[in-house]
Amino acid sequence: MLFPDTMGTFSVYLWQGGDFVLYTRSGQQFTEMHRNRLHGNGVKEVYVQSGEKSRYDAYVEENLGRILQDDSLPASERSRVFYEASSAVVQDIFVSKLPATLPRAHFDRVRSIVSNSIEFLAHNDSLSALAPFISHDYKTYTHCMHVFIFTVTILNTFSLDETELFECGLGALLHDVGKTRIPRKVLNKRGSLTRDERREIMNHPMHGISMCTRLPLSQNTINCILFHHEKMDGSGYPAGLSGPDIPLPVRVIAVADIYDALTTARPYADAMAPYEALTLMRHEMREHLDMTVFKRLVAVLGGAEII
């Protein structure tokens, strides 16, 4: 994942003769000659010191767009890099002690992830390539990543323009950002929630919007963060919207959100198999969900051989 004409703030090593050998130093430009020499000698792996891993991660994040557009790399390898780099960015939001509003630096990193990956996720084989990396152990930040992936994949089956797709993808990735304002002991509680705890969790869409008030969000993105728990029969929250009053991208996120929650292990429930989760959604949640969107989820999962 090293690109010619780029400067790395980390040293690169080769494994030769049973030891690590310095190849390029920190601050040295990695050139086409370096790359060709590696390829010519059949070198497929290089190494970075563990103490400089954060610098390498920043390098990958900065060059993620180039990585995802490089068709010479296998889709599986690009998917791995995308999933790891994107998860790290979203994890920074959920594990950091953030101020009352989401810092612009965090937001810009999230926006970059979305803009760099939209085209990659439009490929027919992207979801199947990403499937092995989608964890079944629930964490809020990986859940946001999964909802983003499923949402963009489903939205690609509708006629959204590039700007709308980006705005809705951004909303999907940030849809649960308000949960950073909910105590972890409530989010991770194994038993039944009290009425006050349930009310506290139901406030997370409002917390999310409050955290983003100073950021340049479109109405599409705001809708995704604020209304992703609305239901088609009007029984959702926070506004009790119903039917066509719920924007299409929000209905897509709602379906993706529920599917991922059901197929990942949470403190209070084991993970369901995809077919089991879809059966539950179809028979017990059909009044809550847009079934046209649900059918498209089934279609994209089937196309990726996830079910």
Short mmCIF file of C-alpha atoms in Angstrom, two decimals:
data_model
loop_
_atom_site.label_atom_id
_atom_site.label_comp_id
_atom_site.label_asym_id
_atom_site.label_seq_id
_atom_site.Cartn_x
_atom_site.Cartn_y
_atom_site.Cartn_z
CA MET A 1 0.00 0.00 0.00
CA LEU A 2 2.91 2.32 -0.72
CA PHE A 3 2.48 4.80 -3.55
CA PRO A 4 5.21 6.31 -5.72
CA ASP A 5 5.88 10.03 -5.23
CA THR A 6 4.55 10.00 -1.67
CA MET A 7 6.43 10.85 1.51
CA GLY A 8 5.98 8.56 4.49
CA THR A 9 6.66 9.59 8.08
CA PHE A 10 7.63 6.00 8.85
CA SER A 11 10.51 3.71 7.90
CA VAL A 12 9.93 0.68 5.70
CA TYR A 13 11.67 -2.65 6.32
CA LEU A 14 12.09 -5.89 4.39
CA TRP A 15 12.45 -9.36 5.91
CA GLN A 16 15.64 -10.84 4.50
CA GLY A 17 17.92 -13.57 5.76
CA GLY A 18 15.99 -13.98 8.98
CA ASP A 19 16.18 -10.31 9.95
CA PHE A 20 14.57 -6.94 9.19
CA VAL A 21 16.50 -4.75 6.75
CA LEU A 22 15.84 -1.01 6.34
CA TYR A 23 14.51 -0.18 2.86
CA THR A 24 13.39 3.46 3.06
CA ARG A 25 13.75 5.88 5.95
CA SER A 26 11.10 8.08 7.53
CA GLY A 27 10.76 11.25 5.46
CA GLN A 28 12.26 9.62 2.37
CA GLN A 29 10.17 9.73 -0.80
CA PHE A 30 8.94 6.37 -2.01
CA THR A 31 9.55 6.41 -5.76
CA GLU A 32 8.51 4.33 -8.76
CA MET A 33 12.03 2.89 -8.73
CA HIS A 34 11.52 1.62 -5.17
CA ARG A 35 8.25 0.01 -6.14
CA ASN A 36 9.62 -1.61 -9.31
CA ARG A 37 12.61 -2.98 -7.42
CA LEU A 38 10.31 -4.64 -4.88
CA HIS A 39 8.10 -6.12 -7.60
CA GLY A 40 11.11 -7.26 -9.59
CA ASN A 41 12.46 -9.17 -6.61
CA GLY A 42 9.10 -10.74 -5.83
CA VAL A 43 8.67 -8.84 -2.55
CA LYS A 44 4.98 -8.84 -1.60
CA GLU A 45 5.21 -7.68 2.02
CA VAL A 46 7.02 -4.84 3.75
CA TYR A 47 7.09 -3.98 7.43
CA VAL A 48 6.71 -0.95 9.67
CA GLN A 49 7.84 -0.69 13.28
CA SER A 50 4.98 -0.99 15.78
CA GLY A 51 5.92 2.39 17.22
CA GLU A 52 5.28 4.00 13.84
CA LYS A 53 2.02 2.18 13.07
CA SER A 54 -0.11 5.25 13.81
CA ARG A 55 1.89 7.17 11.20
CA TYR A 56 1.37 4.40 8.67
CA ASP A 57 -2.36 4.35 9.46
CA ALA A 58 -2.51 8.11 8.81
CA TYR A 59 -0.71 7.55 5.49
CA VAL A 60 -3.26 4.89 4.45
CA GLU A 61 -6.16 7.15 5.47
CA GLU A 62 -4.69 10.02 3.43
CA ASN A 63 -4.27 7.78 0.37
CA LEU A 64 -7.43 5.69 0.79
CA GLY A 65 -9.02 7.05 -2.38
CA ARG A 66 -6.02 5.99 -4.46
CA ILE A 67 -6.02 2.54 -2.87
CA LEU A 68 -9.71 1.92 -3.56
CA GLN A 69 -9.36 3.08 -7.18
CA ASP A 70 -6.33 0.89 -7.88
CA ASP A 71 -7.78 -1.97 -9.91
CA SER A 72 -4.42 -3.74 -9.88
CA LEU A 73 -5.08 -4.59 -6.22
CA PRO A 74 -7.46 -7.48 -5.48
CA ALA A 75 -10.91 -6.40 -4.30
CA SER A 76 -10.40 -8.41 -1.13
CA GLU A 77 -7.26 -6.46 -0.24
CA ARG A 78 -8.85 -3.09 -0.98
CA SER A 79 -11.85 -4.13 1.11
CA ARG A 80 -9.62 -5.01 4.05
CA VAL A 81 -7.81 -1.68 3.89
CA PHE A 82 -11.10 0.22 3.55
CA TYR A 83 -12.72 -1.57 6.47
CA GLU A 84 -9.74 -1.19 8.80
CA ALA A 85 -9.05 2.45 7.94
CA SER A 86 -12.71 3.49 8.09
CA SER A 87 -13.36 1.63 11.35
CA ALA A 88 -10.36 3.35 12.93
CA VAL A 89 -11.72 6.77 11.98
CA VAL A 90 -15.20 6.06 13.36
CA GLN A 91 -13.72 4.41 16.45
CA ASP A 92 -11.84 7.63 17.23
CA ILE A 93 -15.20 9.38 17.52
CA PHE A 94 -16.76 6.81 19.84
CA VAL A 95 -13.81 6.24 22.18
CA SER A 96 -12.64 9.86 22.48
CA LYS A 97 -14.00 12.18 25.14
CA LEU A 98 -15.56 14.63 22.73
CA PRO A 99 -16.74 18.14 23.57
CA ALA A 100 -20.41 19.10 23.25
CA THR A 101 -20.06 19.39 19.48
CA LEU A 102 -18.28 17.04 17.08
CA PRO A 103 -14.86 18.61 16.31
CA ARG A 104 -14.39 19.71 12.72
CA ALA A 105 -11.24 17.59 12.42
CA HIS A 106 -13.20 14.43 13.27
CA PHE A 107 -15.97 15.41 10.87
CA ASP A 108 -13.55 16.07 8.02
CA ARG A 109 -12.03 12.60 8.44
CA VAL A 110 -15.49 10.99 8.32
CA ARG A 111 -16.45 13.04 5.27
CA SER A 112 -13.22 11.97 3.55
CA ILE A 113 -13.98 8.29 4.24
CA VAL A 114 -17.41 8.66 2.63
CA SER A 115 -16.23 10.59 -0.43
CA ASN A 116 -13.34 8.17 -1.04
CA SER A 117 -15.45 5.01 -0.76
CA ILE A 118 -18.73 5.84 -2.55
CA GLU A 119 -17.40 4.80 -5.97
CA PHE A 120 -15.80 1.63 -4.58
CA LEU A 121 -19.07 0.57 -2.92
CA ALA A 122 -20.87 1.01 -6.24
CA HIS A 123 -18.99 -1.98 -7.72
CA ASN A 124 -21.05 -5.14 -8.01
CA ASP A 125 -18.51 -7.22 -6.09
CA SER A 126 -17.78 -4.76 -3.27
CA LEU A 127 -20.28 -6.13 -0.74
CA SER A 128 -19.18 -9.73 -1.27
CA ALA A 129 -15.54 -8.64 -0.90
CA LEU A 130 -16.37 -6.78 2.32
CA ALA A 131 -18.51 -9.55 3.83
CA PRO A 132 -15.62 -11.47 5.47
CA PHE A 133 -14.57 -8.34 7.36
CA ILE A 134 -18.01 -7.45 8.75
CA SER A 135 -17.84 -8.38 12.42
CA HIS A 136 -20.66 -10.12 14.25
CA ASP A 137 -19.55 -8.69 17.59
CA TYR A 138 -21.51 -5.49 18.19
CA LYS A 139 -19.63 -2.26 18.81
CA THR A 140 -21.24 1.10 18.11
CA TYR A 141 -18.48 2.23 15.78
CA THR A 142 -18.44 -0.99 13.72
CA HIS A 143 -22.25 -0.91 13.66
CA CYS A 144 -22.07 2.57 12.08
CA MET A 145 -19.63 1.22 9.51
CA HIS A 146 -21.90 -1.70 8.64
CA VAL A 147 -24.99 0.51 8.37
CA PHE A 148 -23.03 2.82 6.07
CA ILE A 149 -21.95 -0.10 3.84
CA PHE A 150 -25.44 -1.63 3.64
CA THR A 151 -27.12 1.76 3.15
CA VAL A 152 -24.90 2.84 0.27
CA THR A 153 -25.22 -0.58 -1.36
CA ILE A 154 -29.03 -0.40 -1.19
CA LEU A 155 -29.15 3.24 -2.29
CA ASN A 156 -27.11 2.30 -5.37
CA THR A 157 -30.20 0.38 -6.54
CA PHE A 158 -32.20 3.64 -6.58
CA SER A 159 -31.72 6.65 -8.84
CA LEU A 160 -29.84 8.99 -6.51
CA ASP A 161 -27.33 11.42 -7.91
CA GLU A 162 -23.76 11.52 -6.65
CA THR A 163 -24.37 14.40 -4.23
CA GLU A 164 -27.42 12.75 -2.65
CA LEU A 165 -25.56 9.46 -2.29
CA PHE A 166 -22.69 11.21 -0.52
CA GLU A 167 -25.01 13.15 1.80
CA CYS A 168 -26.97 10.05 2.77
CA GLY A 169 -23.81 7.97 3.17
CA LEU A 170 -22.48 10.63 5.53
CA GLY A 171 -25.73 10.49 7.50
CA ALA A 172 -25.52 6.69 7.70
CA LEU A 173 -21.97 6.76 9.03
CA LEU A 174 -22.91 9.40 11.64
CA HIS A 175 -26.40 8.10 12.43
CA ASP A 176 -25.53 6.91 15.94
CA VAL A 177 -23.03 9.64 16.86
CA GLY A 178 -25.46 10.80 19.57
CA LYS A 179 -24.78 7.58 21.48
CA THR A 180 -21.48 9.11 22.59
CA ARG A 181 -23.70 11.11 24.98
CA ILE A 182 -25.29 7.98 26.47
CA PRO A 183 -23.53 6.34 29.46
CA ARG A 184 -21.88 3.06 28.48
CA LYS A 185 -23.48 1.27 31.41
CA VAL A 186 -26.85 2.01 29.77
CA LEU A 187 -25.76 1.14 26.22
CA ASN A 188 -24.14 -2.13 27.34
CA LYS A 189 -26.72 -3.18 29.93
CA ARG A 190 -27.48 -6.90 29.71
CA GLY A 191 -30.87 -6.88 31.38
CA SER A 192 -34.05 -4.99 30.61
CA LEU A 193 -33.85 -1.21 30.52
CA THR A 194 -35.78 0.89 32.98
CA ARG A 195 -38.21 3.48 31.65
CA ASP A 196 -35.69 6.26 32.31
CA GLU A 197 -32.89 4.33 30.61
CA ARG A 198 -35.04 3.66 27.57
CA ARG A 199 -35.96 7.35 27.40
CA GLU A 200 -32.27 8.23 27.65
CA ILE A 201 -31.38 5.99 24.70
CA MET A 202 -34.29 7.36 22.68
CA ASN A 203 -32.71 10.80 22.98
CA HIS A 204 -29.62 9.81 20.97
CA PRO A 205 -30.92 11.14 17.61
CA MET A 206 -31.45 14.56 19.22
CA HIS A 207 -28.02 14.37 20.83
CA GLY A 208 -26.55 13.54 17.42
CA ILE A 209 -28.07 16.60 15.77
CA SER A 210 -27.01 18.78 18.69
CA MET A 211 -23.42 17.59 18.31
CA CYS A 212 -23.45 18.49 14.60
CA THR A 213 -25.05 21.96 14.79
CA ARG A 214 -21.82 23.75 13.83
CA LEU A 215 -21.01 21.44 10.93
CA PRO A 216 -21.96 21.97 7.26
CA LEU A 217 -24.60 19.24 6.99
CA SER A 218 -27.21 19.01 4.23
CA GLN A 219 -30.85 18.34 4.99
CA ASN A 220 -30.39 14.77 3.72
CA THR A 221 -27.64 14.13 6.27
CA ILE A 222 -29.63 15.76 9.09
CA ASN A 223 -32.68 13.63 8.25
CA CYS A 224 -30.61 10.44 8.44
CA ILE A 225 -29.22 11.27 11.87
CA LEU A 226 -32.48 12.57 13.32
CA PHE A 227 -35.12 10.21 11.91
CA HIS A 228 -33.47 6.78 11.55
CA HIS A 229 -35.74 5.34 14.27
CA GLU A 230 -38.99 6.44 12.64
CA LYS A 231 -41.34 3.61 11.57
CA MET A 232 -43.71 3.29 8.65
CA ASP A 233 -46.74 2.91 10.97
CA GLY A 234 -45.88 6.09 12.89
CA SER A 235 -44.80 4.33 16.08
CA GLY A 236 -41.15 5.42 15.90
CA TYR A 237 -39.29 8.37 17.40
CA PRO A 238 -38.50 11.24 17.82
CA ALA A 239 -41.23 12.75 15.62
CA GLY A 240 -43.65 9.86 15.00
CA LEU A 241 -43.38 10.24 11.20
CA SER A 242 -45.12 7.66 9.05
CA GLY A 243 -45.22 6.32 5.50
CA PRO A 244 -44.14 8.71 2.75
CA ASP A 245 -43.36 11.43 5.32
CA ILE A 246 -40.20 9.45 6.09
CA PRO A 247 -37.58 10.28 3.42
CA LEU A 248 -36.41 7.32 1.32
CA PRO A 249 -32.78 7.41 2.54
CA VAL A 250 -34.02 7.32 6.14
CA ARG A 251 -36.16 4.27 5.36
CA VAL A 252 -33.07 2.62 3.89
CA ILE A 253 -30.97 3.37 6.98
CA ALA A 254 -33.77 2.04 9.22
CA VAL A 255 -33.70 -1.30 7.39
CA ALA A 256 -29.89 -1.49 7.40
CA ASP A 257 -29.79 -0.49 11.07
CA ILE A 258 -32.16 -3.25 12.18
CA TYR A 259 -30.55 -5.92 10.00
CA ASP A 260 -27.07 -5.21 11.36
CA ALA A 261 -28.32 -5.05 14.95
CA LEU A 262 -29.97 -8.45 14.60
CA THR A 263 -26.94 -10.11 12.98
CA THR A 264 -24.39 -8.92 15.55
CA ALA A 265 -24.00 -10.15 19.13
CA ARG A 266 -25.23 -7.53 21.60
CA PRO A 267 -25.02 -7.60 25.42
CA TYR A 268 -28.66 -8.68 25.62
CA ALA A 269 -28.99 -10.95 22.55
CA ASP A 270 -26.98 -13.40 20.46
CA ALA A 271 -26.32 -12.73 16.78
CA MET A 272 -28.85 -14.15 14.34
CA ALA A 273 -27.94 -15.76 11.05
CA PRO A 274 -28.79 -13.51 8.07
CA TYR A 275 -31.72 -15.67 6.93
CA GLU A 276 -33.12 -15.80 10.46
CA ALA A 277 -32.87 -12.02 10.84
CA LEU A 278 -34.53 -11.37 7.49
CA THR A 279 -37.34 -13.77 8.33
CA LEU A 280 -37.95 -11.94 11.60
CA MET A 281 -37.93 -8.56 9.84
CA ARG A 282 -40.36 -9.75 7.18
CA HIS A 283 -42.91 -11.36 9.49
CA GLU A 284 -42.69 -9.36 12.70
CA MET A 285 -41.57 -5.90 11.57
CA ARG A 286 -43.33 -5.47 8.24
CA GLU A 287 -45.55 -2.69 9.66
CA HIS A 288 -42.45 -0.79 10.75
CA LEU A 289 -40.34 -1.10 7.61
CA ASP A 290 -40.57 -0.05 3.99
CA MET A 291 -40.94 -3.51 2.43
CA THR A 292 -39.75 -2.29 -0.97
CA VAL A 293 -36.47 -1.27 0.67
CA PHE A 294 -36.42 -4.56 2.58
CA LYS A 295 -36.71 -6.53 -0.67
CA ARG A 296 -33.76 -4.60 -2.07
CA LEU A 297 -31.73 -5.47 1.01
CA VAL A 298 -32.54 -9.13 0.42
CA ALA A 299 -31.52 -8.76 -3.23
CA VAL A 300 -28.14 -7.16 -2.50
CA LEU A 301 -27.37 -9.67 0.26
CA GLY A 302 -28.28 -12.49 -2.10
CA GLY A 303 -26.12 -11.01 -4.85
CA ALA A 304 -23.19 -10.91 -2.42
CA GLU A 305 -23.90 -14.51 -1.37
CA ILE A 306 -24.39 -13.44 2.24
CA ILE A 307 -27.66 -15.38 2.34
#
